């Protein structure tokens, strides 16, 4: 049976994440090895020529699943009929900046794109915001798309999730395959809280197995939370291939489901669970099935975890208030 192609829009297609992302979408890693895709590359006018070059290379791969490529600087055309939208296009930070410092530069991008999604995307649109500050940019896009169900707007904390899994696996001396139920709470920023208290290492509770509070507080949490800055310091540019990989993972898991006995982390519109104010876009532990996600409920939150979740959520509330002040939501 021939499946109907899925329309996937990528903004910032000519940027470094775009270059690492598009070839994997076209080769079937985003949605599945049997799902044909049409690519819509949305750029600003200055980025169109480079996007055309990338499209030439995509052609040259002769990907069996890639049906057609549209390149445009017009958001209405870029999001026309989109089933999946990856909002990557935004300025990256450089050394010495926090991601929140990008709010003024990037916030203005996401209102018009949210509106264009509202007016042009397919009814089943799923949106992942990657451009920083991702949670609050996702909030801006969501608030500008009143006809789209709020839960279709998500922000990427999967890179943090994957980073935390890698660090925990190293410490425990196991492979990443043995790590389950890791959670990133809060903002994709230095205040995020990577939580190992419910995580499992080969079926055993991670915090009890590691039993090393100094490592947890002095090494694991800051290493994960500040990894983006460490990459900028080492590479001279912000994470690209790992960010693209996380975007692929995020959407693949959303569409195809979490594994039995595991969950993932996604920035989603809070319903008030775990005391996170309803309406802000915060990272939670979620399970996914049939293209829908649910927050994992009933986890016991210790005082240690509570203080860290609250601090990150307080930052998200501040960011929400700042963009409200700027008239972006
Ligand atoms: N959530 C996460 O975990 C991560 C987020 N990021 C963020 O992703 C964003 C993109 O990073 P890079 O690809 O490295 O940046 P880049 O500078 O290489 O590429 C950005 C691209 O976006 C385009 N662009 C700018 N405004 C646009 C608009 N209004 N519409 C469409 N395209 C537009 C630019 O022309 C450029 O080609 C940055 O904000 C970065 O901080 C990066 C890594 C991880
Ligand atoms: O740190 C940055 O600016 C880029 C990013 O979001 C990450 O690598 O997590």
PDB file of N, CA, C and O and ligand atoms in Angstrom, residues 11-18 42-44 46-47 87-93 99 102 106 109 113 129-134 137 155-160 163 188 238-240 243 246, ligand 1:
ATOM      1  N   UNK A  11      11.818  25.169   9.667  1.00  0.00           N
ATOM      2  CA  UNK A  11      12.256  26.565   9.567  1.00  0.00           C
ATOM      3  C   UNK A  11      13.749  26.631   9.899  1.00  0.00           C
ATOM      4  O   UNK A  11      14.269  25.763  10.598  1.00  0.00           O
ATOM      5  N   UNK A  12      14.412  27.651   9.374  1.00  0.00           N
ATOM      6  CA  UNK A  12      15.861  27.738   9.592  1.00  0.00           C
ATOM      7  C   UNK A  12      16.586  26.630   8.851  1.00  0.00           C
ATOM      8  O   UNK A  12      17.638  26.143   9.277  1.00  0.00           O
ATOM      9  N   UNK A  13      16.019  26.252   7.706  1.00  0.00           N
ATOM     10  CA  UNK A  13      16.514  25.084   6.970  1.00  0.00           C
ATOM     11  C   UNK A  13      17.963  25.247   6.519  1.00  0.00           C
ATOM     12  O   UNK A  13      18.665  24.257   6.309  1.00  0.00           O
ATOM     13  N   UNK A  14      18.419  26.499   6.361  1.00  0.00           N
ATOM     14  CA  UNK A  14      19.789  26.716   5.886  1.00  0.00           C
ATOM     15  C   UNK A  14      20.796  26.809   7.027  1.00  0.00           C
ATOM     16  O   UNK A  14      21.988  26.987   6.790  1.00  0.00           O
ATOM     17  N   UNK A  15      20.336  26.669   8.255  1.00  0.00           N
ATOM     18  CA  UNK A  15      21.246  26.788   9.395  1.00  0.00           C
ATOM     19  C   UNK A  15      21.950  25.479   9.696  1.00  0.00           C
ATOM     20  O   UNK A  15      21.754  24.470   9.013  1.00  0.00           O
ATOM     21  N   UNK A  16      22.754  25.513  10.778  1.00  0.00           N
ATOM     22  CA  UNK A  16      23.557  24.312  11.062  1.00  0.00           C
ATOM     23  C   UNK A  16      22.705  23.143  11.548  1.00  0.00           C
ATOM     24  O   UNK A  16      22.952  21.997  11.172  1.00  0.00           O
ATOM     25  N   UNK A  17      21.677  23.396  12.349  1.00  0.00           N
ATOM     26  CA  UNK A  17      20.807  22.274  12.756  1.00  0.00           C
ATOM     27  C   UNK A  17      20.031  21.767  11.544  1.00  0.00           C
ATOM     28  O   UNK A  17      19.897  20.554  11.329  1.00  0.00           O
ATOM     29  N   UNK A  18      19.536  22.719  10.726  1.00  0.00           N
ATOM     30  CA  UNK A  18      18.793  22.324   9.521  1.00  0.00           C
ATOM     31  C   UNK A  18      19.597  21.368   8.660  1.00  0.00           C
ATOM     32  O   UNK A  18      19.076  20.363   8.166  1.00  0.00           O
ATOM     33  N   UNK A  42      11.474  26.578   5.182  1.00  0.00           N
ATOM     34  CA  UNK A  42      11.143  27.994   5.388  1.00  0.00           C
ATOM     35  C   UNK A  42      12.387  28.717   5.891  1.00  0.00           C
ATOM     36  O   UNK A  42      12.972  28.328   6.901  1.00  0.00           O
ATOM     37  N   UNK A  43      12.758  29.759   5.166  1.00  0.00           N
ATOM     38  CA  UNK A  43      13.942  30.548   5.534  1.00  0.00           C
ATOM     39  C   UNK A  43      13.604  32.032   5.417  1.00  0.00           C
ATOM     40  O   UNK A  43      12.551  32.412   4.893  1.00  0.00           O
ATOM     41  N   UNK A  44      14.491  32.857   5.914  1.00  0.00           N
ATOM     42  CA  UNK A  44      14.388  34.284   5.614  1.00  0.00           C
ATOM     43  C   UNK A  44      15.012  34.491   4.221  1.00  0.00           C
ATOM     44  O   UNK A  44      15.767  33.623   3.753  1.00  0.00           O
ATOM     45  N   UNK A  46      17.527  36.006   3.015  1.00  0.00           N
ATOM     46  CA  UNK A  46      18.986  35.823   2.927  1.00  0.00           C
ATOM     47  C   UNK A  46      19.390  34.353   2.993  1.00  0.00           C
ATOM     48  O   UNK A  46      20.502  34.005   2.609  1.00  0.00           O
ATOM     49  N   UNK A  47      18.511  33.505   3.514  1.00  0.00           N
ATOM     50  CA  UNK A  47      18.857  32.082   3.672  1.00  0.00           C
ATOM     51  C   UNK A  47      18.400  31.217   2.508  1.00  0.00           C
ATOM     52  O   UNK A  47      18.723  30.020   2.461  1.00  0.00           O
ATOM     53  N   UNK A  87      10.283  24.052  14.304  1.00  0.00           N
ATOM     54  CA  UNK A  87      10.627  25.481  14.306  1.00  0.00           C
ATOM     55  C   UNK A  87      12.044  25.649  14.864  1.00  0.00           C
ATOM     56  O   UNK A  87      12.243  25.761  16.076  1.00  0.00           O
ATOM     57  N   UNK A  88      12.977  25.618  13.945  1.00  0.00           N
ATOM     58  CA  UNK A  88      14.403  25.672  14.301  1.00  0.00           C
ATOM     59  C   UNK A  88      14.957  27.087  14.071  1.00  0.00           C
ATOM     60  O   UNK A  88      15.855  27.534  14.779  1.00  0.00           O
ATOM     61  N   UNK A  89      14.426  27.779  13.073  1.00  0.00           N
ATOM     62  CA  UNK A  89      14.987  29.060  12.640  1.00  0.00           C
ATOM     63  C   UNK A  89      14.945  30.121  13.716  1.00  0.00           C
ATOM     64  O   UNK A  89      13.881  30.604  14.088  1.00  0.00           O
ATOM     65  N   UNK A  90      16.099  30.469  14.227  1.00  0.00           N
ATOM     66  CA  UNK A  90      16.254  31.495  15.259  1.00  0.00           C
ATOM     67  C   UNK A  90      17.739  31.667  15.458  1.00  0.00           C
ATOM     68  O   UNK A  90      18.525  30.804  15.068  1.00  0.00           O
ATOM     69  N   UNK A  91      18.088  32.779  16.078  1.00  0.00           N
ATOM     70  CA  UNK A  91      19.523  33.008  16.314  1.00  0.00           C
ATOM     71  C   UNK A  91      20.033  32.118  17.446  1.00  0.00           C
ATOM     72  O   UNK A  91      19.369  32.001  18.476  1.00  0.00           O
ATOM     73  N   UNK A  92      21.200  31.489  17.295  1.00  0.00           N
ATOM     74  CA  UNK A  92      21.777  30.764  18.437  1.00  0.00           C
ATOM     75  C   UNK A  92      22.541  31.698  19.356  1.00  0.00           C
ATOM     76  O   UNK A  92      22.960  32.775  18.938  1.00  0.00           O
ATOM     77  N   UNK A  93      22.727  31.297  20.608  1.00  0.00           N
ATOM     78  CA  UNK A  93      23.529  32.128  21.518  1.00  0.00           C
ATOM     79  C   UNK A  93      25.003  31.907  21.239  1.00  0.00           C
ATOM     80  O   UNK A  93      25.401  30.907  20.632  1.00  0.00           O
ATOM     81  N   UNK A  99      20.368  31.349  27.376  1.00  0.00           N
ATOM     82  CA  UNK A  99      19.399  31.225  26.283  1.00  0.00           C
ATOM     83  C   UNK A  99      18.294  32.276  26.380  1.00  0.00           C
ATOM     84  O   UNK A  99      17.783  32.750  25.381  1.00  0.00           O
ATOM     85  N   UNK A 102      18.178  35.498  24.446  1.00  0.00           N
ATOM     86  CA  UNK A 102      17.751  35.508  23.034  1.00  0.00           C
ATOM     87  C   UNK A 102      16.290  35.900  22.869  1.00  0.00           C
ATOM     88  O   UNK A 102      15.813  36.037  21.740  1.00  0.00           O
ATOM     89  N   UNK A 106      14.730  36.654  19.315  1.00  0.00           N
ATOM     90  CA  UNK A 106      14.014  35.560  18.650  1.00  0.00           C
ATOM     91  C   UNK A 106      12.509  35.551  18.883  1.00  0.00           C
ATOM     92  O   UNK A 106      11.771  34.955  18.094  1.00  0.00           O
ATOM     93  N   UNK A 109       9.929  36.131  16.126  1.00  0.00           N
ATOM     94  CA  UNK A 109       9.785  35.172  15.020  1.00  0.00           C
ATOM     95  C   UNK A 109       8.554  34.293  15.228  1.00  0.00           C
ATOM     96  O   UNK A 109       7.874  33.901  14.276  1.00  0.00           O
ATOM     97  N   UNK A 113       4.840  33.074  13.087  1.00  0.00           N
ATOM     98  CA  UNK A 113       4.842  31.667  12.648  1.00  0.00           C
ATOM     99  C   UNK A 113       3.680  30.902  13.282  1.00  0.00           C
ATOM    100  O   UNK A 113       3.055  30.058  12.627  1.00  0.00           O
ATOM    101  N   UNK A 129       9.209  23.151  18.863  1.00  0.00           N
ATOM    102  CA  UNK A 129      10.046  24.352  18.833  1.00  0.00           C
ATOM    103  C   UNK A 129      11.435  24.005  19.358  1.00  0.00           C
ATOM    104  O   UNK A 129      11.588  23.497  20.472  1.00  0.00           O
ATOM    105  N   UNK A 130      12.426  24.290  18.528  1.00  0.00           N
ATOM    106  CA  UNK A 130      13.835  24.046  18.871  1.00  0.00           C
ATOM    107  C   UNK A 130      14.538  25.381  19.154  1.00  0.00           C
ATOM    108  O   UNK A 130      15.371  25.481  20.047  1.00  0.00           O
ATOM    109  N   UNK A 131      14.199  26.423  18.380  1.00  0.00           N
ATOM    110  CA  UNK A 131      14.852  27.733  18.518  1.00  0.00           C
ATOM    111  C   UNK A 131      14.728  28.267  19.936  1.00  0.00           C
ATOM    112  O   UNK A 131      13.659  28.193  20.545  1.00  0.00           O
ATOM    113  N   UNK A 132      15.811  28.795  20.459  1.00  0.00           N
ATOM    114  CA  UNK A 132      15.856  29.242  21.860  1.00  0.00           C
ATOM    115  C   UNK A 132      15.376  30.663  22.068  1.00  0.00           C
ATOM    116  O   UNK A 132      15.508  31.488  21.175  1.00  0.00           O
ATOM    117  N   UNK A 133      14.866  30.945  23.269  1.00  0.00           N
ATOM    118  CA  UNK A 133      14.564  30.032  24.376  1.00  0.00           C
ATOM    119  C   UNK A 133      13.323  29.190  24.053  1.00  0.00           C
ATOM    120  O   UNK A 133      12.205  29.741  23.953  1.00  0.00           O
ATOM    121  N   UNK A 134      13.539  27.885  23.890  1.00  0.00           N
ATOM    122  CA  UNK A 134      12.559  27.030  23.231  1.00  0.00           C
ATOM    123  C   UNK A 134      11.198  27.010  23.937  1.00  0.00           C
ATOM    124  O   UNK A 134      10.155  27.090  23.275  1.00  0.00           O
ATOM    125  N   UNK A 137       9.437  30.410  23.429  1.00  0.00           N
ATOM    126  CA  UNK A 137       9.093  30.588  22.005  1.00  0.00           C
ATOM    127  C   UNK A 137       7.899  29.700  21.638  1.00  0.00           C
ATOM    128  O   UNK A 137       7.030  30.108  20.860  1.00  0.00           O
ATOM    129  N   UNK A 155       8.031  21.947  23.133  1.00  0.00           N
ATOM    130  CA  UNK A 155       9.393  22.507  23.107  1.00  0.00           C
ATOM    131  C   UNK A 155      10.394  21.392  23.376  1.00  0.00           C
ATOM    132  O   UNK A 155      10.090  20.423  24.076  1.00  0.00           O
ATOM    133  N   UNK A 156      11.574  21.550  22.825  1.00  0.00           N
ATOM    134  CA  UNK A 156      12.546  20.453  22.874  1.00  0.00           C
ATOM    135  C   UNK A 156      13.383  20.445  24.154  1.00  0.00           C
ATOM    136  O   UNK A 156      14.195  21.339  24.378  1.00  0.00           O
ATOM    137  N   UNK A 157      13.171  19.419  24.982  1.00  0.00           N
ATOM    138  CA  UNK A 157      14.095  19.131  26.080  1.00  0.00           C
ATOM    139  C   UNK A 157      14.672  17.724  25.903  1.00  0.00           C
ATOM    140  O   UNK A 157      15.295  17.187  26.810  1.00  0.00           O
ATOM    141  N   UNK A 158      14.462  17.153  24.734  1.00  0.00           N
ATOM    142  CA  UNK A 158      14.965  15.801  24.486  1.00  0.00           C
ATOM    143  C   UNK A 158      16.497  15.767  24.433  1.00  0.00           C
ATOM    144  O   UNK A 158      17.107  14.752  24.795  1.00  0.00           O
ATOM    145  N   UNK A 159      17.097  16.863  24.016  1.00  0.00           N
ATOM    146  CA  UNK A 159      18.563  16.889  24.012  1.00  0.00           C
ATOM    147  C   UNK A 159      19.078  16.792  25.452  1.00  0.00           C
ATOM    148  O   UNK A 159      20.024  16.049  25.744  1.00  0.00           O
ATOM    149  N   UNK A 160      18.434  17.514  26.352  1.00  0.00           N
ATOM    150  CA  UNK A 160      18.806  17.439  27.773  1.00  0.00           C
ATOM    151  C   UNK A 160      18.586  16.013  28.298  1.00  0.00           C
ATOM    152  O   UNK A 160      19.400  15.476  29.048  1.00  0.00           O
ATOM    153  N   UNK A 163      21.263  13.818  26.975  1.00  0.00           N
ATOM    154  CA  UNK A 163      22.530  14.126  27.661  1.00  0.00           C
ATOM    155  C   UNK A 163      22.555  13.482  29.048  1.00  0.00           C
ATOM    156  O   UNK A 163      23.577  12.929  29.479  1.00  0.00           O
ATOM    157  N   UNK A 188      14.295  24.541  29.294  1.00  0.00           N
ATOM    158  CA  UNK A 188      15.540  24.197  28.575  1.00  0.00           C
ATOM    159  C   UNK A 188      16.524  25.345  28.809  1.00  0.00           C
ATOM    160  O   UNK A 188      16.723  26.206  27.964  1.00  0.00           O
ATOM    161  N   UNK A 238      27.100  26.482  18.673  1.00  0.00           N
ATOM    162  CA  UNK A 238      26.216  25.699  19.541  1.00  0.00           C
ATOM    163  C   UNK A 238      25.908  24.341  18.908  1.00  0.00           C
ATOM    164  O   UNK A 238      26.082  24.130  17.705  1.00  0.00           O
ATOM    165  N   UNK A 239      25.477  23.427  19.761  1.00  0.00           N
ATOM    166  CA  UNK A 239      25.214  22.034  19.357  1.00  0.00           C
ATOM    167  C   UNK A 239      24.365  21.998  18.103  1.00  0.00           C
ATOM    168  O   UNK A 239      23.369  22.701  18.009  1.00  0.00           O
ATOM    169  N   UNK A 240      24.715  21.141  17.181  1.00  0.00           N
ATOM    170  CA  UNK A 240      23.939  21.066  15.942  1.00  0.00           C
ATOM    171  C   UNK A 240      23.501  19.632  15.653  1.00  0.00           C
ATOM    172  O   UNK A 240      22.302  19.335  15.622  1.00  0.00           O
ATOM    173  N   UNK A 243      21.526  18.278  18.503  1.00  0.00           N
ATOM    174  CA  UNK A 243      20.213  18.938  18.571  1.00  0.00           C
ATOM    175  C   UNK A 243      19.285  18.373  17.495  1.00  0.00           C
ATOM    176  O   UNK A 243      18.113  18.080  17.748  1.00  0.00           O
ATOM    177  N   UNK A 246      18.128  15.002  18.554  1.00  0.00           N
ATOM    178  CA  UNK A 246      17.092  15.069  19.588  1.00  0.00           C
ATOM    179  C   UNK A 246      15.741  15.464  18.990  1.00  0.00           C
ATOM    180  O   UNK A 246      14.692  14.974  19.426  1.00  0.00           O
TER     181      UNK A 246
HETATM  182  N1  LIG B   1      16.159  23.286  22.202  1.00  0.00           N
HETATM  183  C1  LIG B   1      17.400  22.834  22.056  1.00  0.00           C
HETATM  184  O1  LIG B   1      17.777  21.838  22.700  1.00  0.00           O
HETATM  185  C2  LIG B   1      18.386  23.505  21.147  1.00  0.00           C
HETATM  186  C3  LIG B   1      18.094  24.697  20.531  1.00  0.00           C
HETATM  187  N2  LIG B   1      19.000  25.316  19.713  1.00  0.00           N
HETATM  188  C4  LIG B   1      18.597  26.575  19.063  1.00  0.00           C
HETATM  189  O2  LIG B   1      18.206  26.313  17.706  1.00  0.00           O
HETATM  190  C5  LIG B   1      18.283  27.544  16.977  1.00  0.00           C
HETATM  191  C6  LIG B   1      18.964  27.330  15.614  1.00  0.00           C
HETATM  192  O3  LIG B   1      20.306  26.975  15.817  1.00  0.00           O
HETATM  193  P1  LIG B   1      21.330  26.818  14.583  1.00  0.00           P
HETATM  194  O4  LIG B   1      20.746  26.003  13.499  1.00  0.00           O
HETATM  195  O5  LIG B   1      22.613  26.428  15.180  1.00  0.00           O
HETATM  196  O6  LIG B   1      21.420  28.337  14.111  1.00  0.00           O
HETATM  197  P2  LIG B   1      21.951  28.917  12.703  1.00  0.00           P
HETATM  198  O7  LIG B   1      22.233  30.357  12.911  1.00  0.00           O
HETATM  199  O8  LIG B   1      22.998  28.024  12.122  1.00  0.00           O
HETATM  200  O9  LIG B   1      20.657  28.765  11.772  1.00  0.00           O
HETATM  201  C7  LIG B   1      19.483  29.465  12.017  1.00  0.00           C
HETATM  202  C8  LIG B   1      18.785  29.618  10.687  1.00  0.00           C
HETATM  203  O10 LIG B   1      17.498  30.185  10.932  1.00  0.00           O
HETATM  204  C9  LIG B   1      17.214  31.086   9.911  1.00  0.00           C
HETATM  205  N3  LIG B   1      16.145  31.987  10.360  1.00  0.00           N
HETATM  206  C10 LIG B   1      16.244  33.086  11.150  1.00  0.00           C
HETATM  207  N4  LIG B   1      15.047  33.659  11.303  1.00  0.00           N
HETATM  208  C11 LIG B   1      14.158  32.902  10.619  1.00  0.00           C
HETATM  209  C12 LIG B   1      12.769  33.008  10.379  1.00  0.00           C
HETATM  210  N5  LIG B   1      12.040  34.012  10.873  1.00  0.00           N
HETATM  211  N6  LIG B   1      12.176  32.062   9.601  1.00  0.00           N
HETATM  212  C13 LIG B   1      12.898  31.053   9.079  1.00  0.00           C
HETATM  213  N7  LIG B   1      14.222  30.918   9.247  1.00  0.00           N
HETATM  214  C14 LIG B   1      14.848  31.837  10.017  1.00  0.00           C
HETATM  215  C15 LIG B   1      18.547  31.755   9.615  1.00  0.00           C
HETATM  216  O11 LIG B   1      18.565  32.355   8.325  1.00  0.00           O
HETATM  217  C16 LIG B   1      19.493  30.567   9.719  1.00  0.00           C
HETATM  218  O12 LIG B   1      19.666  29.915   8.468  1.00  0.00           O
HETATM  219  C17 LIG B   1      19.015  28.530  17.887  1.00  0.00           C
HETATM  220  O13 LIG B   1      18.061  29.377  18.520  1.00  0.00           O
HETATM  221  C18 LIG B   1      19.667  27.621  18.918  1.00  0.00           C
HETATM  222  O14 LIG B   1      19.929  28.285  20.125  1.00  0.00           O
HETATM  223  C19 LIG B   1      20.224  24.763  19.471  1.00  0.00           C
HETATM  224  C20 LIG B   1      20.574  23.568  20.060  1.00  0.00           C
HETATM  225  C21 LIG B   1      19.682  22.869  20.953  1.00  0.00           C
END
